[in-house]
PDB file of C-alpha atoms and ligand atoms in Angstrom:
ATOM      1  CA  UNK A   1      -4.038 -17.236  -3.642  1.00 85.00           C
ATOM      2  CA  UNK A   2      -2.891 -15.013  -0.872  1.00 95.00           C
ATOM      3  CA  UNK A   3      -1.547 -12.609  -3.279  1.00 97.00           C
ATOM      4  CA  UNK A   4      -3.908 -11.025  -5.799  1.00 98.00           C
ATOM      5  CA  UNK A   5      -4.167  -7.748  -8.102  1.00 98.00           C
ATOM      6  CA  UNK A   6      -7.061  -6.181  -7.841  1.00 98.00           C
ATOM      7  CA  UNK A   7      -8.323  -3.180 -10.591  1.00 98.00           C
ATOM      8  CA  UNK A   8     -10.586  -0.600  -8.685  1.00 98.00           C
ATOM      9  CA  UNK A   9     -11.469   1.619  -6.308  1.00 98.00           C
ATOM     10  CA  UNK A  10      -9.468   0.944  -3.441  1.00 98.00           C
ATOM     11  CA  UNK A  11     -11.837   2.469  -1.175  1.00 98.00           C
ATOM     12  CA  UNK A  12     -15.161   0.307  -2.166  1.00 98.00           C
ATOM     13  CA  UNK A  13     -13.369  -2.779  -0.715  1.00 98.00           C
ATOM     14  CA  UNK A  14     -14.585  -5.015   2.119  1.00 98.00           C
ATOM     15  CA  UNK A  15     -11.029  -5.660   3.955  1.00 98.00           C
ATOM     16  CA  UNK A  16      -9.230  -5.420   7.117  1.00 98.00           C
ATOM     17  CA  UNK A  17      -7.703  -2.469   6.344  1.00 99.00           C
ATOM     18  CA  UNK A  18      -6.911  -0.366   3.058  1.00 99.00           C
ATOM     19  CA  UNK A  19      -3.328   1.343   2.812  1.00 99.00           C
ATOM     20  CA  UNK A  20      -3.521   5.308   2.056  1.00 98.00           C
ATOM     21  CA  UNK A  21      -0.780   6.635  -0.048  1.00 98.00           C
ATOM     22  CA  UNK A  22      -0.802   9.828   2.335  1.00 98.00           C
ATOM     23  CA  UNK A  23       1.626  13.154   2.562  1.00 98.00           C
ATOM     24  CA  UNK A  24       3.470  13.915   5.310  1.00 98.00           C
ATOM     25  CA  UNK A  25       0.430  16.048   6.944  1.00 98.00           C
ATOM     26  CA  UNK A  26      -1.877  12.919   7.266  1.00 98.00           C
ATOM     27  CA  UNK A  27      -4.618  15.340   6.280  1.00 97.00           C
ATOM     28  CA  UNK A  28      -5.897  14.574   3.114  1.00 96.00           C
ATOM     29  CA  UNK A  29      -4.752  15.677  -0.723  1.00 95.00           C
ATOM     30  CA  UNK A  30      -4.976  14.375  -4.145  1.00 96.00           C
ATOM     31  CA  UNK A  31      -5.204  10.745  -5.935  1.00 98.00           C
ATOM     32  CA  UNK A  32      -5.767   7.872  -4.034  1.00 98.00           C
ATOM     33  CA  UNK A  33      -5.562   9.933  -0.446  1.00 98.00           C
ATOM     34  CA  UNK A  34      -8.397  12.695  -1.552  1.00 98.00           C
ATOM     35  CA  UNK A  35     -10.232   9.355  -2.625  1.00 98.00           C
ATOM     36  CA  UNK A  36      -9.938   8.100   0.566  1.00 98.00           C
ATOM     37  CA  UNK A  37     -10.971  11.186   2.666  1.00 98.00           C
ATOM     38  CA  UNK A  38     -13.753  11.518   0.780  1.00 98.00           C
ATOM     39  CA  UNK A  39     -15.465   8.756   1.402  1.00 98.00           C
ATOM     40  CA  UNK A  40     -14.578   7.736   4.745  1.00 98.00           C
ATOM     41  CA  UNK A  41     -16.323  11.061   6.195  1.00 97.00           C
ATOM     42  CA  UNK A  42     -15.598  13.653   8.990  1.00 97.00           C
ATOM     43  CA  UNK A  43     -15.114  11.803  11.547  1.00 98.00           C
ATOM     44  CA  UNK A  44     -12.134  10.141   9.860  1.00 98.00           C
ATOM     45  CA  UNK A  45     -10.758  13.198   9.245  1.00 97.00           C
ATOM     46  CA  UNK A  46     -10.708  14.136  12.857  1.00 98.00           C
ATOM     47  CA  UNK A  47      -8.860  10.660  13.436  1.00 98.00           C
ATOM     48  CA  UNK A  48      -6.160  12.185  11.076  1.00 98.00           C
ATOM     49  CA  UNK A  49      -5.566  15.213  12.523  1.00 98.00           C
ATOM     50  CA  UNK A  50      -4.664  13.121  15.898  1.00 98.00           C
ATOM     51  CA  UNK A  51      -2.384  11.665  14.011  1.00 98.00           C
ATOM     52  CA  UNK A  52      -0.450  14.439  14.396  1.00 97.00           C
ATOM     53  CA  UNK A  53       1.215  13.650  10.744  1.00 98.00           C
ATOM     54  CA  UNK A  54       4.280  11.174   9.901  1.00 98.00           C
ATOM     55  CA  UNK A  55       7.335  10.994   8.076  1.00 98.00           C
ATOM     56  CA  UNK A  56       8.259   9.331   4.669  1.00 98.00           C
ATOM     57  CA  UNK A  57       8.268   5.649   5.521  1.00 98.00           C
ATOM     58  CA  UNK A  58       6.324   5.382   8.528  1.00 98.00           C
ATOM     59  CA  UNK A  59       2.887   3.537   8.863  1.00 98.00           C
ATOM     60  CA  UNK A  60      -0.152   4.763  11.242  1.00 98.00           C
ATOM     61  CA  UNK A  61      -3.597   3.651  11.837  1.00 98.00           C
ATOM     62  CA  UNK A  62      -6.952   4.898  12.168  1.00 98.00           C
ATOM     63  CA  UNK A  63     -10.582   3.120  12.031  1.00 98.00           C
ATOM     64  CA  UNK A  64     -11.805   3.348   8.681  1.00 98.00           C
ATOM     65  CA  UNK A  65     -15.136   5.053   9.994  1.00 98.00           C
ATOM     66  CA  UNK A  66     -17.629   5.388   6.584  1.00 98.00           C
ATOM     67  CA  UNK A  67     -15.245   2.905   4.626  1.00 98.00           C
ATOM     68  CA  UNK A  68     -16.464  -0.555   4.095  1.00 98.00           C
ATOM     69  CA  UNK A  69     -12.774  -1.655   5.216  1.00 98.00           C
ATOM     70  CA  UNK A  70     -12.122  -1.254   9.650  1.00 98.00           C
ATOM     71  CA  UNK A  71      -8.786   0.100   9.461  1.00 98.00           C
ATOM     72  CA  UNK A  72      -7.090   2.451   7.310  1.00 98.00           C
ATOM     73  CA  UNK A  73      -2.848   2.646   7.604  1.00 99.00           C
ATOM     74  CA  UNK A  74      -1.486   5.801   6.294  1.00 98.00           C
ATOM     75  CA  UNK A  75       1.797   5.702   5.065  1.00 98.00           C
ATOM     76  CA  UNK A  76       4.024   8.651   3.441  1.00 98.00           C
ATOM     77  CA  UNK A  77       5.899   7.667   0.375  1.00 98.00           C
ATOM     78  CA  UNK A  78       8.818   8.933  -0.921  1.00 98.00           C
ATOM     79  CA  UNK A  79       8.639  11.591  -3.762  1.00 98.00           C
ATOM     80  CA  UNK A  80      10.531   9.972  -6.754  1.00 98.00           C
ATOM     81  CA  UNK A  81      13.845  12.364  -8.143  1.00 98.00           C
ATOM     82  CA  UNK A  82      16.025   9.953  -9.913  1.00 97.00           C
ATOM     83  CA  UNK A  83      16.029   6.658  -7.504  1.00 97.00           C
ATOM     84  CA  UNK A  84      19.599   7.738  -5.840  1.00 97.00           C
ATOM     85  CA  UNK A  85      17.991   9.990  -3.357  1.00 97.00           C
ATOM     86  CA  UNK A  86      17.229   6.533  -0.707  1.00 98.00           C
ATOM     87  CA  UNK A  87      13.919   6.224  -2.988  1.00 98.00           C
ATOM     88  CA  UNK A  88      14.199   2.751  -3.105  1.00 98.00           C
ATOM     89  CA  UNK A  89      14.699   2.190   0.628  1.00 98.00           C
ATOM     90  CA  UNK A  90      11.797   4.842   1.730  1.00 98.00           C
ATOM     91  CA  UNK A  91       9.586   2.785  -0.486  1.00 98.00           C
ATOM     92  CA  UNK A  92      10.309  -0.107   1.055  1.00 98.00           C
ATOM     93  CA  UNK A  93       9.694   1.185   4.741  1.00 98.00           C
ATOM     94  CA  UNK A  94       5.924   1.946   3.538  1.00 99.00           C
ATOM     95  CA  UNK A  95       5.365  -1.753   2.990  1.00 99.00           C
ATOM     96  CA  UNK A  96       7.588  -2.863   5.853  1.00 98.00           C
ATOM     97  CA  UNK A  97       5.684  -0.132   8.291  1.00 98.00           C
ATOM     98  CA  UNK A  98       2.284  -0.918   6.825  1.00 98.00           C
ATOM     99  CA  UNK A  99       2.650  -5.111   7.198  1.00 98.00           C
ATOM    100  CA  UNK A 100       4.133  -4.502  10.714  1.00 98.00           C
ATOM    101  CA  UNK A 101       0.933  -1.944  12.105  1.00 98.00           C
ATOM    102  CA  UNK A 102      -1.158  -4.912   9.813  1.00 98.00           C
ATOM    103  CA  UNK A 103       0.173  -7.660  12.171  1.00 97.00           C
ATOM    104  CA  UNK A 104       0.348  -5.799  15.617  1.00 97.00           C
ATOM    105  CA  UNK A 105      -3.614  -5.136  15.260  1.00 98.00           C
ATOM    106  CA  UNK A 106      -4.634  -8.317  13.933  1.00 97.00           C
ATOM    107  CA  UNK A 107      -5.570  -7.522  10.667  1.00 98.00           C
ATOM    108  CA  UNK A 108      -6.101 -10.423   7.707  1.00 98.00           C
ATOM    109  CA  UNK A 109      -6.880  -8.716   4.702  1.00 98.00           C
ATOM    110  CA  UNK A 110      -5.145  -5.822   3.591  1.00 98.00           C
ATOM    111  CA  UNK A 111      -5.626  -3.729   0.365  1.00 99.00           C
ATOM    112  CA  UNK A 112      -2.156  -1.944  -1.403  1.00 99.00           C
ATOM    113  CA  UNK A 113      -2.610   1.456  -3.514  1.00 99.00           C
ATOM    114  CA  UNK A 114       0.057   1.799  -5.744  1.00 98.00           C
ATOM    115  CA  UNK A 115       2.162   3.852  -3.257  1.00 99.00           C
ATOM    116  CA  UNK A 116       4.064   6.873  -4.655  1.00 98.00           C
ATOM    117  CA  UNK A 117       4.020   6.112  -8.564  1.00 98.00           C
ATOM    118  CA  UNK A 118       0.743   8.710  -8.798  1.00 98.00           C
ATOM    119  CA  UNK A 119       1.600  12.562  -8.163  1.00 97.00           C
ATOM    120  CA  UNK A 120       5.086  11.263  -6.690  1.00 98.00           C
ATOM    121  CA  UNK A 121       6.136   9.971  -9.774  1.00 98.00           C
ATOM    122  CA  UNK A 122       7.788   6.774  -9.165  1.00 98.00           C
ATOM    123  CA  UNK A 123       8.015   5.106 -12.143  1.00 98.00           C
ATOM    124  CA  UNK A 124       5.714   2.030 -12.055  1.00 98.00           C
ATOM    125  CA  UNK A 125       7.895  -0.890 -13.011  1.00 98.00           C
ATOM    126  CA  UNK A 126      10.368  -0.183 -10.466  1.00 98.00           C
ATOM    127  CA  UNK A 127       7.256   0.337  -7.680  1.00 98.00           C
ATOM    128  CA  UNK A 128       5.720  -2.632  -8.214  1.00 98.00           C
ATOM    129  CA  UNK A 129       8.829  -4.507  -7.986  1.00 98.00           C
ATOM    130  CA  UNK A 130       9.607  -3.642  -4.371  1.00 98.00           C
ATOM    131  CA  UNK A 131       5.731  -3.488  -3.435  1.00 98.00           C
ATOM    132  CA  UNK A 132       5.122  -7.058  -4.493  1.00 98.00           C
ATOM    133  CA  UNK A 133       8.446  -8.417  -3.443  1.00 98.00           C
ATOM    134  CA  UNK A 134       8.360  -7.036   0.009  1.00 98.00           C
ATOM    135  CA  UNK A 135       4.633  -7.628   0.738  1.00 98.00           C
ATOM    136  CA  UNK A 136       5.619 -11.581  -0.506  1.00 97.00           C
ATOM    137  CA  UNK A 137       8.842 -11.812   1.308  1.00 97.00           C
ATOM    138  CA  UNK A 138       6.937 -10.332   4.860  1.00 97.00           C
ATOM    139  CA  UNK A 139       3.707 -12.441   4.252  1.00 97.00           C
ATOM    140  CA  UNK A 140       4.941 -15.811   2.442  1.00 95.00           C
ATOM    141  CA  UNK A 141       5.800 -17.553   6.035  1.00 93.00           C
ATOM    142  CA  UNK A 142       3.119 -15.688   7.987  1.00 90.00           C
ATOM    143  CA  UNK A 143      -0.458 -16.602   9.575  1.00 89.00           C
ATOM    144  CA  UNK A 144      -1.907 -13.470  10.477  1.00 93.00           C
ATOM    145  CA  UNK A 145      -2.470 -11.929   7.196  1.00 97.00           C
ATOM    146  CA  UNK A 146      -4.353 -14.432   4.721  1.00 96.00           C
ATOM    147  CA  UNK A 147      -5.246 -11.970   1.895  1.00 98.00           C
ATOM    148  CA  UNK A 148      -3.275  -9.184   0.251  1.00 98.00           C
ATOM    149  CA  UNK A 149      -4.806  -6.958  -2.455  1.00 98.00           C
ATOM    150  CA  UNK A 150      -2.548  -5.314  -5.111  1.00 98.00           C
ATOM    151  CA  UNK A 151      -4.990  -2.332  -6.181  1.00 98.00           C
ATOM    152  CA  UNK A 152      -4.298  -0.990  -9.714  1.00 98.00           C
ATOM    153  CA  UNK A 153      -6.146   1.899 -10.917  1.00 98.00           C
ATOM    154  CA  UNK A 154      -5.153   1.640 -14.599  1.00 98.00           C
ATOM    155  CA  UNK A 155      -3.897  -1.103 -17.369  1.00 98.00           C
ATOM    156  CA  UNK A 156      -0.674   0.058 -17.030  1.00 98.00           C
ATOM    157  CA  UNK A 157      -0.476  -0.354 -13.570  1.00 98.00           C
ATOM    158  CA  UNK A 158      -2.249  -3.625 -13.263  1.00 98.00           C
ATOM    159  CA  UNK A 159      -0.700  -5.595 -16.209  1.00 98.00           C
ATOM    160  CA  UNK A 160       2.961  -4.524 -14.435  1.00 98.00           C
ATOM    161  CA  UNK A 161       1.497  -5.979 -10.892  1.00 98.00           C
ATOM    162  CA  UNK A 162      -0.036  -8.829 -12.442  1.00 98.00           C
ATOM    163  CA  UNK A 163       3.953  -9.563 -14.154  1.00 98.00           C
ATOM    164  CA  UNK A 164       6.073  -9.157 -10.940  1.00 98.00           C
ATOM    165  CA  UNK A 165       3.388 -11.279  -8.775  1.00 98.00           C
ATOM    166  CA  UNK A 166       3.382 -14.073 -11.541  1.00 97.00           C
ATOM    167  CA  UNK A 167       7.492 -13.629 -11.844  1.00 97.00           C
ATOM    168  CA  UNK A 168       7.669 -14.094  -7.592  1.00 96.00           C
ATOM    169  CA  UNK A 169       5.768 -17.355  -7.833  1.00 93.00           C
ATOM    170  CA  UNK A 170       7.855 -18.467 -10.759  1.00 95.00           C
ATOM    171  CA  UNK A 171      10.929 -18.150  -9.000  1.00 94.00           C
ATOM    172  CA  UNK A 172       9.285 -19.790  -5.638  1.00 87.00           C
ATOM    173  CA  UNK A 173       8.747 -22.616  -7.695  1.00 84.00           C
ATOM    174  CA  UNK A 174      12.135 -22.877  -9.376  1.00 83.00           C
TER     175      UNK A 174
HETATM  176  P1  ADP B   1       1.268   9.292  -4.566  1.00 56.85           P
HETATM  177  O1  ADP B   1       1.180  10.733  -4.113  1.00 56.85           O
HETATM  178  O2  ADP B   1       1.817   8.383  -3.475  1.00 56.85           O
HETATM  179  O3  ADP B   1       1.945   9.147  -5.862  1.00 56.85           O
HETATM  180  P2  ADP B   1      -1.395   8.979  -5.823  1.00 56.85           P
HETATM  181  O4  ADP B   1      -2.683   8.889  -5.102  1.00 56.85           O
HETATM  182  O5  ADP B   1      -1.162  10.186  -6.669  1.00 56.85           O
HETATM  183  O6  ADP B   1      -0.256   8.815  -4.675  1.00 56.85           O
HETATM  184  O7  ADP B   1      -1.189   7.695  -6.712  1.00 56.85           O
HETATM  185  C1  ADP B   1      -0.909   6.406  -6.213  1.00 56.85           C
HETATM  186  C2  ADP B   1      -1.652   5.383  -7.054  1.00 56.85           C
HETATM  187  O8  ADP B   1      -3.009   5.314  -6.624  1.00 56.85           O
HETATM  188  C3  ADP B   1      -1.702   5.687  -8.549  1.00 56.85           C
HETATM  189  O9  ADP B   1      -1.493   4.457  -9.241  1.00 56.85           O
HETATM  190  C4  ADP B   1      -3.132   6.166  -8.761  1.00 56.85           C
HETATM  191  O10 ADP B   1      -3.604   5.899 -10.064  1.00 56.85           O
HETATM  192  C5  ADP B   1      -3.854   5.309  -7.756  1.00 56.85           C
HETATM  193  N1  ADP B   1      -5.206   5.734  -7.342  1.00 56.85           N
HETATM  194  C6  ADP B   1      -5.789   6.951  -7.421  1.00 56.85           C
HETATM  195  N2  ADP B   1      -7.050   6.905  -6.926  1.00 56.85           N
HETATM  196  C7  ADP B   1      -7.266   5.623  -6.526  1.00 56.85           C
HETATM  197  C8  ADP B   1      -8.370   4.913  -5.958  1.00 56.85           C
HETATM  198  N3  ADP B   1      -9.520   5.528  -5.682  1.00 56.85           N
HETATM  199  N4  ADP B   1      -8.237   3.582  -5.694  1.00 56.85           N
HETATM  200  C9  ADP B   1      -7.073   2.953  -5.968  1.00 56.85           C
HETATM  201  N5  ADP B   1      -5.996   3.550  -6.497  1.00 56.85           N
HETATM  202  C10 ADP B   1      -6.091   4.868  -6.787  1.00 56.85           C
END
């Protein structure tokens, strides 16, 4: 399957590139991002700072440097309030943005964090909804990218991917 979850570390994985769940700085901070900077080393972090930060939504890339993965693509998502505050649509635009820098760069593999639904407290069932759907919809018909990791760091998060990737290929089926 193109399409799998995968519990772990996100950044122990072999891919293309692995997705950072970044803040608007690009400079490093807590959950998966700290993660991340950690093991990637200094030279990474230097790559970041050239970045020259991003806002909610957008996608950049840099190499991935000590990472087993090439590329990582930080992408800012949206701090959750109550879902009417374009949530939703920011959300989106971090999957949209990371598929789209994924494609222009030739990438195959690409790993997902669970964008946003750590210290920015989108609730999880919601998240994974529009992570799975829009990763699917953008990479059902597409060549480049042959592998797409859904990375859950806990049961909750995993048995909620594992649902909305088994209810997409249910309805594709249909
Ligand atoms: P955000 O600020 O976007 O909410 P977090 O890093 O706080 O980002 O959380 C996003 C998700 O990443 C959460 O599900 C969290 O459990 C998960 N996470 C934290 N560390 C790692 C890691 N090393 N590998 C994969 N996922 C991780």
């Amino acid at each position: 399957m193109k399409w799998e979850v995968f519990r772990g570390d996100i950044t122990g994985l072999e891919v293309d590139a692995i997705v950072n769940a970044a803040n608007k700085s690009l400079l490093g901070g807590g959950g998966v991002d700290g993660a991340i900077h950690r093991a990637a080393g200094p030279e990474f972090k230097e790559a970041c700072r050239k970045l020259g930060g991003a806002e909610t939504g957008e996608a950049k890339l840099t190499g991935g440097f000590d990472l087993p993965a090439d590329y990582v693509i930080h992408t800012v998502g949206p701090v959750y309030r109550d879902g009417k505050h374009g949530e939703p649509e920011k959300l989106k635009d971090c999957y949209r943005n990371s598929i789209k820098v994924a494609k222009e760069n030739g990438i195959r593999s690409i790993a997902f964090p669970a964008i946003s639904t750590g210290i920015y407290g989108y609730p999880i069932e919601e998240a994974s909804e529009i992570a799975t759907r829009t990763v699917y919809e953008l990479t059902k018909d597409d060549n480049t990218i042959d592998k797409v990791l859904f990375v859950a760091f806990d049961d909750k998060t995993e048995s909620v991917l594992s649902d909305k990737l088994e209810k997409l290929y249910r309805e594709e089926n249909d």
